[in-house]
Amino acid sequence: MNKTRMRYDQGRDQWFVNLDGREYVLHCGESFELYIGSNALLCQLELASKWYVIMGNTRFDLREHDQYMVNL
């Protein structure tokens, strides 16, 4: 897995990551580990009226102005 930052692009309304100098757009249904502090939790990216992640039975809205550490 590759640990990297996940960022939001407002112009495209999509989250993306940079790996090895290349940009990759993330899509609905993609799974990855999201870091909460030093803990990596498996989650799935989804879109309704806003982007959010699902971790087990819990859903969290993503803040578009924040960046998140993820493992892909």
Coordinates of N, CA, C and O in Angstrom, one line a residue:
M1 N 0.8 -1.2 0.0 CA 0.0 0.0 0.0 C 0.9 1.2 0.0 O 2.0 1.2 0.4
N2 N 0.3 2.3 -0.5 CA 1.0 3.6 -0.6 C 0.4 4.6 0.3 O -0.8 5.0 0.1
K3 N 1.1 5.2 1.3 CA 0.6 6.2 2.1 C 0.8 7.6 1.4 O 1.9 7.9 1.0
T4 N -0.3 8.4 1.3 CA -0.3 9.6 0.6 C -1.4 10.5 1.1 O -2.3 10.1 1.8
R5 N -1.4 11.8 0.6 CA -2.4 12.7 1.0 C -3.5 12.7 -0.1 O -3.3 12.6 -1.2
M6 N -4.8 12.7 0.4 CA -5.9 12.8 -0.4 C -6.4 14.3 -0.4 O -6.6 14.8 0.7
R7 N -6.6 14.9 -1.5 CA -7.0 16.3 -1.6 C -8.3 16.4 -2.5 O -8.5 15.6 -3.4
Y8 N -9.0 17.5 -2.3 CA -10.2 17.8 -3.0 C -9.9 18.8 -4.1 O -9.3 19.8 -3.9
D9 N -10.5 18.6 -5.3 CA -10.4 19.5 -6.4 C -11.8 20.1 -6.7 O -12.6 19.3 -7.2
Q10 N -12.0 21.3 -6.3 CA -13.3 21.9 -6.3 C -13.8 22.0 -7.8 O -15.0 21.9 -8.1
G11 N -12.9 22.3 -8.7 CA -13.3 22.5 -10.1 C -13.8 21.2 -10.7 O -14.7 21.3 -11.6
R12 N -13.3 20.1 -10.3 CA -13.7 18.8 -10.8 C -14.7 18.1 -9.9 O -15.3 17.1 -10.2
D13 N -14.9 18.6 -8.7 CA -15.7 18.0 -7.6 C -15.3 16.6 -7.4 O -16.1 15.7 -7.4
Q14 N -14.0 16.4 -7.2 CA -13.5 15.0 -7.0 C -12.3 15.0 -6.1 O -11.6 16.1 -6.0
W15 N -12.1 13.9 -5.4 CA -10.9 13.7 -4.5 C -9.9 13.1 -5.4 O -10.2 12.3 -6.3
F16 N -8.6 13.4 -5.1 CA -7.5 12.8 -5.8 C -6.3 12.6 -4.9 O -6.2 13.2 -3.8
V17 N -5.4 11.8 -5.4 CA -4.1 11.6 -4.7 C -3.0 11.7 -5.8 O -3.2 11.5 -7.0
N18 N -1.8 11.9 -5.3 CA -0.6 11.9 -6.1 C 0.3 10.7 -5.7 O 0.6 10.6 -4.5
L19 N 0.6 9.8 -6.7 CA 1.5 8.7 -6.4 C 2.5 8.7 -7.5 O 2.2 8.7 -8.7
D20 N 3.8 8.6 -7.0 CA 4.9 8.6 -8.0 C 4.9 9.7 -9.0 O 5.1 9.4 -10.2
G21 N 4.4 10.9 -8.6 CA 4.4 12.0 -9.5 C 3.2 12.0 -10.5 O 3.1 12.9 -11.3
R22 N 2.3 11.1 -10.3 CA 1.1 11.1 -11.2 C -0.2 11.3 -10.3 O -0.2 10.9 -9.2
E23 N -1.1 12.0 -10.9 CA -2.4 12.3 -10.2 C -3.4 11.2 -10.5 O -3.6 10.8 -11.7
Y24 N -4.1 10.7 -9.5 CA -5.1 9.7 -9.6 C -6.4 10.2 -9.0 O -6.4 10.6 -7.8
V25 N -7.5 10.2 -9.8 CA -8.8 10.6 -9.3 C -9.5 9.4 -8.6 O -9.4 8.3 -9.1
L26 N -10.1 9.7 -7.4 CA -10.8 8.6 -6.7 C -12.3 8.7 -7.1 O -12.8 9.7 -7.3
H27 N -12.9 7.5 -7.1 CA -14.3 7.4 -7.6 C -15.1 6.7 -6.5 O -14.6 6.1 -5.6
C28 N -16.5 6.9 -6.6 CA -17.4 6.3 -5.7 C -17.1 4.8 -5.6 O -16.9 4.2 -6.6
G29 N -17.2 4.3 -4.4 CA -17.0 2.8 -4.2 C -15.6 2.4 -4.0 O -15.4 1.3 -3.6
E30 N -14.6 3.3 -4.2 CA -13.3 2.9 -3.9 C -13.0 2.8 -2.5 O -13.4 3.5 -1.6
S31 N -12.2 1.7 -2.1 CA -11.8 1.5 -0.7 C -10.4 1.8 -0.5 O -9.5 1.7 -1.4
F32 N -10.1 2.3 0.7 CA -8.7 2.6 1.1 C -8.7 2.7 2.6 O -9.8 2.7 3.3
E33 N -7.5 2.9 3.2 CA -7.4 3.1 4.6 C -7.3 4.6 4.8 O -6.5 5.3 4.2
L34 N -8.1 5.1 5.7 CA -8.1 6.6 6.1 C -7.5 6.7 7.5 O -7.9 5.9 8.4
Y35 N -6.5 7.6 7.7 CA -5.8 7.7 9.0 C -6.6 8.7 9.8 O -7.0 9.8 9.5
I36 N -6.9 8.2 11.0 CA -7.5 9.0 12.1 C -6.5 9.0 13.2 O -6.3 8.0 13.9
G37 N -5.7 10.1 13.3 CA -4.6 10.1 14.2 C -3.6 9.1 13.6 O -3.2 9.2 12.4
S38 N -3.1 8.2 14.4 CA -2.1 7.2 13.9 C -2.7 5.9 13.5 O -2.1 5.0 13.1
N39 N -4.1 5.8 13.6 CA -4.8 4.6 13.2 C -5.3 4.6 11.8 O -6.0 5.6 11.4
A40 N -5.1 3.6 11.0 CA -5.6 3.5 9.7 C -6.8 2.6 9.7 O -6.8 1.5 10.1
L41 N -8.0 3.2 9.2 CA -9.2 2.5 9.2 C -9.7 2.3 7.8 O -9.7 3.2 7.0
L42 N -10.1 1.1 7.5 CA -10.7 0.7 6.2 C -12.0 1.5 5.9 O -12.8 1.5 6.8
C43 N -12.1 2.1 4.8 CA -13.3 2.9 4.5 C -13.6 2.8 3.0 O -12.8 2.3 2.2
Q44 N -14.8 3.3 2.6 CA -15.2 3.4 1.2 C -15.7 4.8 0.9 O -16.4 5.3 1.7
L45 N -15.3 5.3 -0.2 CA -15.6 6.6 -0.6 C -17.0 6.6 -1.3 O -17.2 5.8 -2.2
E46 N -17.9 7.5 -1.0 CA -19.2 7.6 -1.6 C -19.6 9.1 -1.8 O -19.0 10.0 -1.2
L47 N -20.6 9.3 -2.7 CA -21.0 10.6 -3.0 C -22.6 10.6 -3.0 O -23.2 9.8 -3.6
A48 N -23.1 11.6 -2.2 CA -24.6 11.9 -2.3 C -24.6 13.4 -2.6 O -24.1 13.7 -3.7
S49 N -25.1 14.2 -1.8 CA -25.0 15.6 -2.0 C -23.6 16.2 -1.7 O -23.2 17.2 -2.2
K50 N -22.9 15.4 -0.9 CA -21.5 15.7 -0.5 C -20.7 14.4 -0.5 O -21.3 13.3 -0.5
W51 N -19.4 14.5 -0.6 CA -18.5 13.3 -0.5 C -18.5 12.9 0.9 O -18.4 13.7 1.8
Y52 N -18.5 11.6 1.2 CA -18.3 11.0 2.5 C -17.7 9.7 2.4 O -17.5 9.1 1.3
V53 N -17.3 9.2 3.6 CA -16.7 7.8 3.7 C -17.5 7.0 4.6 O -18.2 7.5 5.5
I54 N -17.6 5.7 4.3 CA -18.3 4.7 5.2 C -17.2 3.9 5.9 O -16.3 3.3 5.2
M55 N -17.3 3.8 7.2 CA -16.4 2.9 8.0 C -17.3 2.0 8.8 O -17.9 2.5 9.8
G56 N -17.5 0.8 8.3 CA -18.4 -0.1 9.0 C -19.8 0.4 8.9 O -20.3 0.6 7.8
N57 N -20.5 0.7 10.0 CA -21.8 1.2 10.0 C -21.8 2.8 10.2 O -22.9 3.3 10.4
T58 N -20.7 3.4 10.1 CA -20.6 4.8 10.4 C -20.2 5.6 9.1 O -19.4 5.1 8.3
R59 N -20.8 6.7 8.9 CA -20.6 7.6 7.8 C -20.0 8.9 8.3 O -20.5 9.5 9.2
F60 N -19.0 9.4 7.6 CA -18.4 10.7 7.9 C -18.3 11.6 6.6 O -17.8 11.1 5.6
D61 N -18.8 12.8 6.7 CA -18.6 13.8 5.6 C -17.2 14.2 5.5 O -16.5 14.4 6.6
L62 N -16.7 14.3 4.3 CA -15.3 14.8 4.1 C -15.4 16.3 4.0 O -16.3 16.9 3.3
R63 N -14.4 17.0 4.6 CA -14.3 18.5 4.5 C -13.5 18.8 3.3 O -12.3 18.5 3.2
E64 N -14.1 19.5 2.4 CA -13.4 19.8 1.1 C -12.2 20.7 1.2 O -11.3 20.6 0.4
H65 N -12.0 21.4 2.3 CA -10.8 22.3 2.4 C -9.7 21.6 3.2 O -8.6 22.1 3.4
D66 N -10.0 20.3 3.7 CA -9.0 19.6 4.4 C -8.3 18.5 3.5 O -8.8 18.2 2.4
Q67 N -7.2 18.1 4.0 CA -6.5 17.0 3.3 C -6.4 15.8 4.3 O -6.4 16.0 5.5
Y68 N -6.4 14.6 3.8 CA -6.5 13.4 4.6 C -5.3 12.5 4.2 O -5.1 12.3 3.0
M69 N -4.7 11.8 5.2 CA -3.7 10.8 4.9 C -4.5 9.5 4.6 O -5.3 9.1 5.4
V70 N -4.1 8.8 3.5 CA -4.7 7.6 3.2 C -3.6 6.6 2.7 O -2.5 6.9 2.4
N71 N -4.0 5.3 2.8 CA -3.2 4.2 2.2 C -4.0 3.6 1.1 O -5.2 3.3 1.3
L72 N -3.4 3.6 -0.1 CA -4.1 3.0 -1.2 C -3.5 1.7 -1.6 O -2.3 1.5 -1.5

